[in-house]
Amino acid sequence: MEEKDCVRLLEEHDIKPTANRIVVVRALCASMLPQSLAELEHKIATIDKSNIFRALTLFREHHLVHAIEGSSDGTRYELCHSHDKEHDDDQHPHFYCEVCQQTYCLDYAEMPDIQLPEGFKARSSNLMIKGTCPHCKK
Amino acid sequence: MEEKDCVRLLEEHDIKPTANRIVVVRALCASMLPQSLAELEHKIATIDKSNIFRALTLFREHHLVHAIEGSSDGTRYELCHSHDKEHDDDQHPHFYCEVCQQTYCLDYAEMPDIQLPEGFKARSSNLMIKGTCPHCKK
DNA sequence: GTTCTTGCAAAATATTTGCAAGACG
DNA sequence: CGTCTTGCAAATATTTTGCAAGAAC
């Protein structure tokens, strides 16, 4: 993604586009798969991990990225697909390969609608399917 | 649960019923909600956390307990509801209260059947719904 | 100059392993 | 005795915060 597109994306989400934040957004775009903090830290050698973390936290608050949990190996982050800056409504299942530890985005699939007992109120959900991916299939 | 029931449960899963393991199984039974390692460590003052961890790991390998991930606060463990000692086939959604950080078991609900792309092979899945529980509801 | 951002260090949290002593058979 | 189990310590890994220096406005 071009720098100017990153800037626009940040601004659309009311985030001041600092140099570091632009780099983080680019790194997220550049990789097809959701990234962990450690992976981003490795790919972006120029920025300290605490700042990558702070950028991601800020992005989450502004619904520019969302976090994916349940991979056994830390939280992963991906850009929100929807352009709704108010809600994180583009949740979808993910697939975690237990061999290569990659996380794939199953964004063609709908999240199931689970009926909750009286009094429970849902805000978000994470569906993580684990197994082996085509590359690691025996 | 009585001690002899715990022993039987362990033996059914081909696990040697040592004193510590019985205590861990009892602690898991005693609490309605899936427990984290830290919670178990707190409840079972007499056993070191490394051993609780090793017991849980062993139990998982023998499909006596299963792990629930995606709660933001560590892995939680619960006894498998099914008595199938070969497969961990009693997966069901869970609910994580973001206020009190309790994890509830939605075992009345079915896990959705997500169609995977060619070449992907599922082994297990975790569905974690987050929000607020009845106690913490405003 | 006040506020925001950054880098570095380090605290906090969670998970896992090494190893020697002890229990078990 | 040989194997399994246990407790303690400590290594790893991950996430998060404190703080002072620097940049931005």
Tab-separated table of C-alpha atoms (C1' of nucleotides) in Angstrom:
chain	number	residue	atom	x	y	z
A	1	MET	CA	0.000	0.000	0.000
A	2	GLU	CA	1.174	3.457	-0.832
A	3	GLU	CA	2.119	5.762	1.959
A	4	LYS	CA	-0.648	8.153	1.098
A	5	ASP	CA	-3.218	5.370	1.318
A	6	CYS	CA	-1.927	4.499	4.754
A	7	VAL	CA	-2.214	8.100	5.809
A	8	ARG	CA	-5.748	8.245	4.533
A	9	LEU	CA	-6.634	5.029	6.293
A	10	LEU	CA	-5.281	6.350	9.559
A	11	GLU	CA	-7.049	9.649	9.181
A	12	GLU	CA	-10.320	7.970	8.356
A	13	HIS	CA	-10.049	6.345	11.737
A	14	ASP	CA	-9.122	9.580	13.483
A	15	ILE	CA	-5.561	8.527	14.180
A	16	LYS	CA	-2.774	10.989	13.707
A	17	PRO	CA	-0.547	9.515	10.999
A	18	THR	CA	2.910	9.551	12.520
A	19	ALA	CA	5.836	7.992	10.713
A	20	ASN	CA	5.854	4.932	12.941
A	21	ARG	CA	2.157	4.303	12.624
A	22	ILE	CA	2.384	4.440	8.868
A	23	VAL	CA	5.126	1.835	8.952
A	24	VAL	CA	3.018	-0.426	11.141
A	25	VAL	CA	0.006	-0.107	8.861
A	26	ARG	CA	2.154	-0.908	5.850
A	27	ALA	CA	3.552	-3.976	7.537
A	28	LEU	CA	0.054	-5.175	8.303
A	29	CYS	CA	-1.043	-4.637	4.706
A	30	ALA	CA	2.040	-6.222	3.265
A	31	SER	CA	1.419	-9.551	4.929
A	32	MET	CA	-1.576	-11.483	3.870
A	33	LEU	CA	-1.893	-13.223	7.199
A	34	PRO	CA	-2.677	-11.805	10.608
A	35	GLN	CA	0.534	-10.898	12.382
A	36	SER	CA	1.674	-11.376	15.941
A	37	LEU	CA	3.502	-8.672	17.817
A	38	ALA	CA	6.685	-10.721	17.633
A	39	GLU	CA	6.374	-11.079	13.871
A	40	LEU	CA	5.817	-7.384	13.404
A	41	GLU	CA	8.719	-6.629	15.683
A	42	HIS	CA	10.905	-8.806	13.504
A	43	LYS	CA	9.716	-7.285	10.244
A	44	ILE	CA	9.953	-3.720	11.462
A	45	ALA	CA	13.444	-3.555	12.831
A	46	THR	CA	13.378	0.216	13.094
A	47	ILE	CA	10.634	0.542	15.672
A	48	ASP	CA	10.712	-0.615	19.246
A	49	LYS	CA	8.218	-3.299	20.186
A	50	SER	CA	6.602	-1.136	22.829
A	51	ASN	CA	5.695	1.335	20.142
A	52	ILE	CA	4.412	-1.280	17.772
A	53	PHE	CA	2.319	-2.496	20.665
A	54	ARG	CA	1.093	1.013	21.412
A	55	ALA	CA	0.269	1.581	17.780
A	56	LEU	CA	-1.706	-1.659	17.660
A	57	THR	CA	-3.532	-0.788	20.856
A	58	LEU	CA	-4.442	2.583	19.423
A	59	PHE	CA	-5.532	1.010	16.154
A	60	ARG	CA	-7.760	-1.399	18.024
A	61	GLU	CA	-9.388	1.412	19.952
A	62	HIS	CA	-10.129	3.109	16.679
A	63	HIS	CA	-11.321	-0.080	14.988
A	64	LEU	CA	-8.612	-0.039	12.381
A	65	VAL	CA	-7.272	-3.433	13.383
A	66	HIS	CA	-8.739	-6.194	15.414
A	67	ALA	CA	-7.113	-8.785	17.584
A	68	ILE	CA	-7.388	-12.514	17.083
A	69	GLU	CA	-6.895	-14.674	20.106
A	70	GLY	CA	-6.830	-18.368	20.737
A	71	SER	CA	-3.884	-19.390	18.582
A	72	SER	CA	-1.812	-20.928	21.389
A	73	ASP	CA	0.900	-18.560	20.345
A	74	GLY	CA	-0.110	-15.074	21.253
A	75	THR	CA	-2.472	-12.519	19.888
A	76	ARG	CA	-2.480	-11.684	16.232
A	77	TYR	CA	-3.596	-8.522	14.550
A	78	GLU	CA	-5.147	-7.804	11.225
A	79	LEU	CA	-6.567	-4.780	9.509
A	80	CYS	CA	-10.325	-4.609	9.736
A	81	HIS	CA	-11.834	-5.425	6.392
A	82	SER	CA	-14.866	-3.282	6.875
A	83	HIS	CA	-14.494	0.448	6.820
A	84	ASP	CA	-16.792	1.017	9.706
A	85	LYS	CA	-14.793	3.024	12.166
A	86	GLU	CA	-17.328	2.688	14.938
A	87	HIS	CA	-17.726	-1.034	15.199
A	88	ASP	CA	-15.555	-4.029	14.785
A	89	ASP	CA	-18.146	-5.833	12.778
A	90	ASP	CA	-16.070	-7.783	10.380
A	91	GLN	CA	-15.431	-10.684	12.628
A	92	HIS	CA	-14.912	-14.000	10.970
A	93	PRO	CA	-13.419	-17.366	11.789
A	94	HIS	CA	-9.696	-18.021	11.584
A	95	PHE	CA	-7.682	-21.117	11.012
A	96	TYR	CA	-4.523	-21.852	12.938
A	97	CYS	CA	-2.077	-24.342	11.496
A	98	GLU	CA	-0.584	-26.315	14.338
A	99	VAL	CA	2.422	-27.241	12.249
A	100	CYS	CA	3.611	-23.980	10.707
A	101	GLN	CA	1.741	-21.824	13.233
A	102	GLN	CA	0.305	-19.558	10.608
A	103	THR	CA	-3.089	-18.013	11.103
A	104	TYR	CA	-5.385	-17.857	8.111
A	105	CYS	CA	-8.368	-15.667	7.743
A	106	LEU	CA	-11.600	-17.423	6.788
A	107	ASP	CA	-13.343	-14.262	5.825
A	108	TYR	CA	-15.762	-15.937	3.471
A	109	ALA	CA	-17.411	-17.652	6.428
A	110	GLU	CA	-20.048	-16.188	8.661
A	111	MET	CA	-19.690	-16.127	12.401
A	112	PRO	CA	-22.311	-18.363	13.971
A	113	ASP	CA	-25.104	-16.775	15.882
A	114	ILE	CA	-25.061	-18.410	19.294
A	115	GLN	CA	-28.058	-17.887	21.492
A	116	LEU	CA	-26.914	-16.707	24.926
A	117	PRO	CA	-28.697	-17.386	28.204
A	118	GLU	CA	-30.766	-14.645	29.774
A	119	GLY	CA	-28.664	-11.756	30.996
A	120	PHE	CA	-25.565	-12.416	28.930
A	121	LYS	CA	-24.603	-9.725	26.522
A	122	ALA	CA	-22.162	-10.382	23.687
A	123	ARG	CA	-19.756	-7.771	22.434
A	124	SER	CA	-17.450	-9.779	20.211
A	125	SER	CA	-16.451	-13.296	19.424
A	126	ASN	CA	-13.486	-15.280	18.254
A	127	LEU	CA	-13.730	-18.565	16.426
A	128	MET	CA	-10.436	-20.339	15.967
A	129	ILE	CA	-10.258	-23.607	14.101
A	130	LYS	CA	-7.032	-25.535	14.502
A	131	GLY	CA	-5.532	-28.192	12.359
A	132	THR	CA	-3.146	-28.461	9.455
A	133	CYS	CA	-2.971	-26.215	6.423
A	134	PRO	CA	-2.434	-27.340	2.819
A	135	HIS	CA	1.306	-26.699	3.043
A	136	CYS	CA	1.756	-28.842	6.088
A	137	LYS	CA	-0.628	-31.550	5.130
A	138	LYS	CA	0.962	-34.931	4.970
B	1	MET	CA	-16.649	-35.777	43.697
B	2	GLU	CA	-15.541	-38.617	45.873
B	3	GLU	CA	-11.946	-39.661	45.784
B	4	LYS	CA	-12.812	-43.070	44.402
B	5	ASP	CA	-14.684	-41.466	41.520
B	6	CYS	CA	-11.652	-39.378	40.729
B	7	VAL	CA	-9.476	-42.457	40.768
B	8	ARG	CA	-11.865	-44.225	38.448
B	9	LEU	CA	-11.968	-41.244	36.115
B	10	LEU	CA	-8.199	-41.134	35.954
B	11	GLU	CA	-7.919	-44.848	35.386
B	12	GLU	CA	-10.520	-44.770	32.669
B	13	HIS	CA	-8.214	-42.401	30.872
B	14	ASP	CA	-5.133	-44.514	31.505
B	15	ILE	CA	-3.604	-42.077	33.932
B	16	LYS	CA	-1.981	-43.343	37.073
B	17	PRO	CA	-3.960	-41.852	39.958
B	18	THR	CA	-1.336	-40.203	42.133
B	19	ALA	CA	-2.328	-38.139	45.147
B	20	ASN	CA	-1.641	-34.869	43.382
B	21	ARG	CA	-3.570	-35.769	40.286
B	22	ILE	CA	-6.588	-36.702	42.340
B	23	VAL	CA	-6.470	-33.326	44.031
B	24	VAL	CA	-6.306	-31.558	40.670
B	25	VAL	CA	-9.247	-33.531	39.317
B	26	ARG	CA	-11.269	-32.722	42.418
B	27	ALA	CA	-10.487	-29.046	42.103
B	28	LEU	CA	-11.655	-29.089	38.515
B	29	CYS	CA	-14.885	-30.838	39.467
B	30	ALA	CA	-15.527	-28.591	42.416
B	31	SER	CA	-15.625	-25.441	40.345
B	32	MET	CA	-18.426	-25.052	37.916
B	33	LEU	CA	-16.426	-22.816	35.634
B	34	PRO	CA	-13.329	-23.608	33.619
B	35	GLN	CA	-10.246	-22.805	35.644
B	36	SER	CA	-7.000	-21.119	34.746
B	37	LEU	CA	-3.692	-22.421	35.974
B	38	ALA	CA	-3.393	-19.434	38.285
B	39	GLU	CA	-6.810	-20.109	39.778
B	40	LEU	CA	-6.012	-23.733	40.380
B	41	GLU	CA	-2.688	-22.779	41.869
B	42	HIS	CA	-4.505	-20.526	44.283
B	43	LYS	CA	-7.118	-23.095	45.221
B	44	ILE	CA	-4.637	-25.916	45.630
B	45	ALA	CA	-2.094	-24.438	47.966
B	46	THR	CA	-0.445	-27.775	48.605
B	47	ILE	CA	0.779	-28.484	45.106
B	48	ASP	CA	3.347	-26.566	43.167
B	49	LYS	CA	2.148	-24.885	40.004
B	50	SER	CA	4.579	-26.785	37.838
B	51	ASN	CA	2.930	-29.988	38.935
B	52	ILE	CA	-0.554	-28.688	38.427
B	53	PHE	CA	0.619	-27.705	34.973
B	54	ARG	CA	2.111	-31.109	34.354
B	55	ALA	CA	-1.036	-32.815	35.554
B	56	LEU	CA	-3.139	-30.672	33.232
B	57	THR	CA	-0.835	-31.368	30.320
B	58	LEU	CA	-1.079	-35.062	30.990
B	59	PHE	CA	-4.847	-34.855	31.328
B	60	ARG	CA	-5.064	-33.090	28.003
B	61	GLU	CA	-2.997	-35.736	26.309
B	62	HIS	CA	-5.378	-38.337	27.660
B	63	HIS	CA	-8.474	-36.328	26.771
B	64	LEU	CA	-9.593	-35.994	30.345
B	65	VAL	CA	-9.562	-32.209	30.239
B	66	HIS	CA	-9.498	-29.783	27.386
B	67	ALA	CA	-8.040	-26.334	27.116
B	68	ILE	CA	-9.985	-23.221	26.307
B	69	GLU	CA	-8.089	-20.391	24.754
B	70	GLY	CA	-8.959	-16.919	23.672
B	71	SER	CA	-9.977	-15.399	26.990
B	72	SER	CA	-7.372	-12.615	26.950
B	73	ASP	CA	-6.285	-13.934	30.309
B	74	GLY	CA	-4.594	-17.232	29.778
B	75	THR	CA	-5.722	-20.719	29.042
B	76	ARG	CA	-8.477	-22.321	31.037
B	77	TYR	CA	-9.103	-25.971	31.632
B	78	GLU	CA	-12.236	-27.997	32.121
B	79	LEU	CA	-13.032	-31.648	32.427
B	80	CYS	CA	-14.234	-33.150	29.191
B	81	HIS	CA	-17.936	-33.787	29.388
B	82	SER	CA	-17.854	-36.718	27.073
B	83	HIS	CA	-16.338	-39.937	28.241
B	84	ASP	CA	-14.592	-40.633	25.012
B	85	LYS	CA	-10.978	-41.089	25.926
B	86	GLU	CA	-9.788	-41.080	22.342
B	87	HIS	CA	-11.148	-37.834	21.056
B	88	ASP	CA	-11.808	-34.421	22.437
B	89	ASP	CA	-15.204	-34.281	20.882
B	90	ASP	CA	-17.197	-32.329	23.383
B	91	GLN	CA	-16.215	-28.942	22.173
B	92	HIS	CA	-18.672	-26.169	22.711
B	93	PRO	CA	-18.679	-22.376	22.794
B	94	HIS	CA	-17.625	-20.426	25.866
B	95	PHE	CA	-18.473	-17.012	27.159
B	96	TYR	CA	-15.888	-14.732	28.682
B	97	CYS	CA	-17.085	-11.902	30.892
B	98	GLU	CA	-14.857	-8.928	30.276
B	99	VAL	CA	-15.779	-7.446	33.632
B	100	CYS	CA	-15.376	-10.278	36.130
B	101	GLN	CA	-13.161	-12.332	33.795
B	102	GLN	CA	-15.064	-15.507	34.397
B	103	THR	CA	-15.406	-18.047	31.646
B	104	TYR	CA	-18.766	-19.756	31.241
B	105	CYS	CA	-19.418	-22.934	29.436
B	106	LEU	CA	-22.152	-22.773	26.794
B	107	ASP	CA	-22.444	-26.500	26.514
B	108	TYR	CA	-26.020	-26.444	25.306
B	109	ALA	CA	-24.844	-24.838	22.062
B	110	GLU	CA	-23.456	-26.640	19.040
B	111	MET	CA	-20.170	-25.718	17.512
B	112	PRO	CA	-20.755	-24.328	14.037
B	113	ASP	CA	-19.669	-26.374	11.093
B	114	ILE	CA	-17.400	-24.112	9.084
B	115	GLN	CA	-16.535	-25.209	5.584
B	116	LEU	CA	-12.758	-25.076	5.122
B	117	PRO	CA	-10.975	-24.399	1.841
B	118	GLU	CA	-9.421	-27.283	-0.057
B	119	GLY	CA	-6.500	-28.825	1.756
B	120	PHE	CA	-7.246	-27.519	5.228
B	121	LYS	CA	-7.884	-30.115	7.854
B	122	ALA	CA	-9.559	-29.250	11.147
B	123	ARG	CA	-8.673	-30.966	14.378
B	124	SER	CA	-10.356	-28.791	16.972
B	125	SER	CA	-11.954	-25.422	17.399
B	126	ASN	CA	-12.515	-22.786	20.010
B	127	LEU	CA	-15.385	-20.340	19.973
B	128	MET	CA	-15.122	-17.616	22.555
B	129	ILE	CA	-17.850	-15.044	22.895
B	130	LYS	CA	-16.961	-12.003	24.960
B	131	GLY	CA	-19.167	-9.546	26.699
B	132	THR	CA	-20.772	-9.069	30.073
B	133	CYS	CA	-22.385	-11.721	32.207
B	134	PRO	CA	-25.609	-11.333	34.208
B	135	HIS	CA	-23.731	-10.448	37.377
B	136	CYS	CA	-21.795	-7.666	35.760
B	137	LYS	CA	-24.581	-6.347	33.620
B	138	LYS	CA	-25.372	-2.750	34.302
C	1	DG	C1'	5.580	25.623	26.158
C	2	DT	C1'	2.291	22.119	26.300
C	3	DT	C1'	0.961	17.889	24.496
C	4	DC	C1'	1.941	13.817	21.904
C	5	DT	C1'	5.239	10.347	20.542
C	6	DT	C1'	9.209	7.556	20.961
C	7	DG	C1'	12.981	4.364	22.723
C	8	DC	C1'	14.794	1.957	26.296
C	9	DA	C1'	14.422	-0.444	30.348
C	10	DA	C1'	12.052	-3.073	33.202
C	11	DA	C1'	7.771	-4.779	35.519
C	12	DA	C1'	4.025	-7.887	35.171
C	13	DT	C1'	1.979	-12.054	33.574
C	14	DA	C1'	1.929	-16.730	31.686
C	15	DT	C1'	3.971	-20.812	30.334
C	16	DT	C1'	7.434	-24.258	30.400
C	17	DT	C1'	11.718	-26.794	31.604
C	18	DG	C1'	15.937	-28.643	34.427
C	19	DC	C1'	17.247	-31.082	37.959
C	20	DA	C1'	17.941	-33.442	42.167
C	21	DA	C1'	15.437	-35.632	45.856
C	22	DG	C1'	11.923	-38.703	47.009
C	23	DA	C1'	8.172	-42.176	46.212
C	24	DC	C1'	6.779	-46.296	44.084
C	25	DG	C1'	7.098	-50.876	42.653
D	1	DC	C1'	17.639	-50.705	41.405
D	2	DG	C1'	15.032	-48.265	37.755
D	3	DT	C1'	11.207	-45.503	36.601
D	4	DC	C1'	7.839	-42.166	37.672
D	5	DT	C1'	6.584	-38.126	40.345
D	6	DT	C1'	7.344	-34.036	42.895
D	7	DG	C1'	9.024	-29.346	44.532
D	8	DC	C1'	11.764	-25.615	43.786
D	9	DA	C1'	14.113	-22.667	40.953
D	10	DA	C1'	14.662	-20.592	36.991
D	11	DA	C1'	14.337	-20.030	31.792
D	12	DT	C1'	11.046	-18.440	28.172
D	13	DA	C1'	7.676	-15.989	26.198
D	14	DT	C1'	4.368	-12.377	25.990
D	15	DT	C1'	2.243	-8.310	27.233
D	16	DT	C1'	2.345	-3.979	29.457
D	17	DT	C1'	4.020	0.200	31.915
D	18	DG	C1'	7.357	4.097	33.610
D	19	DC	C1'	9.887	7.591	32.376
D	20	DA	C1'	12.760	10.959	30.327
D	21	DA	C1'	14.150	12.815	25.900
D	22	DG	C1'	12.647	14.473	21.663
D	23	DA	C1'	9.210	15.874	18.071
D	24	DA	C1'	5.062	18.164	16.773
D	25	DC	C1'	2.006	21.903	16.859
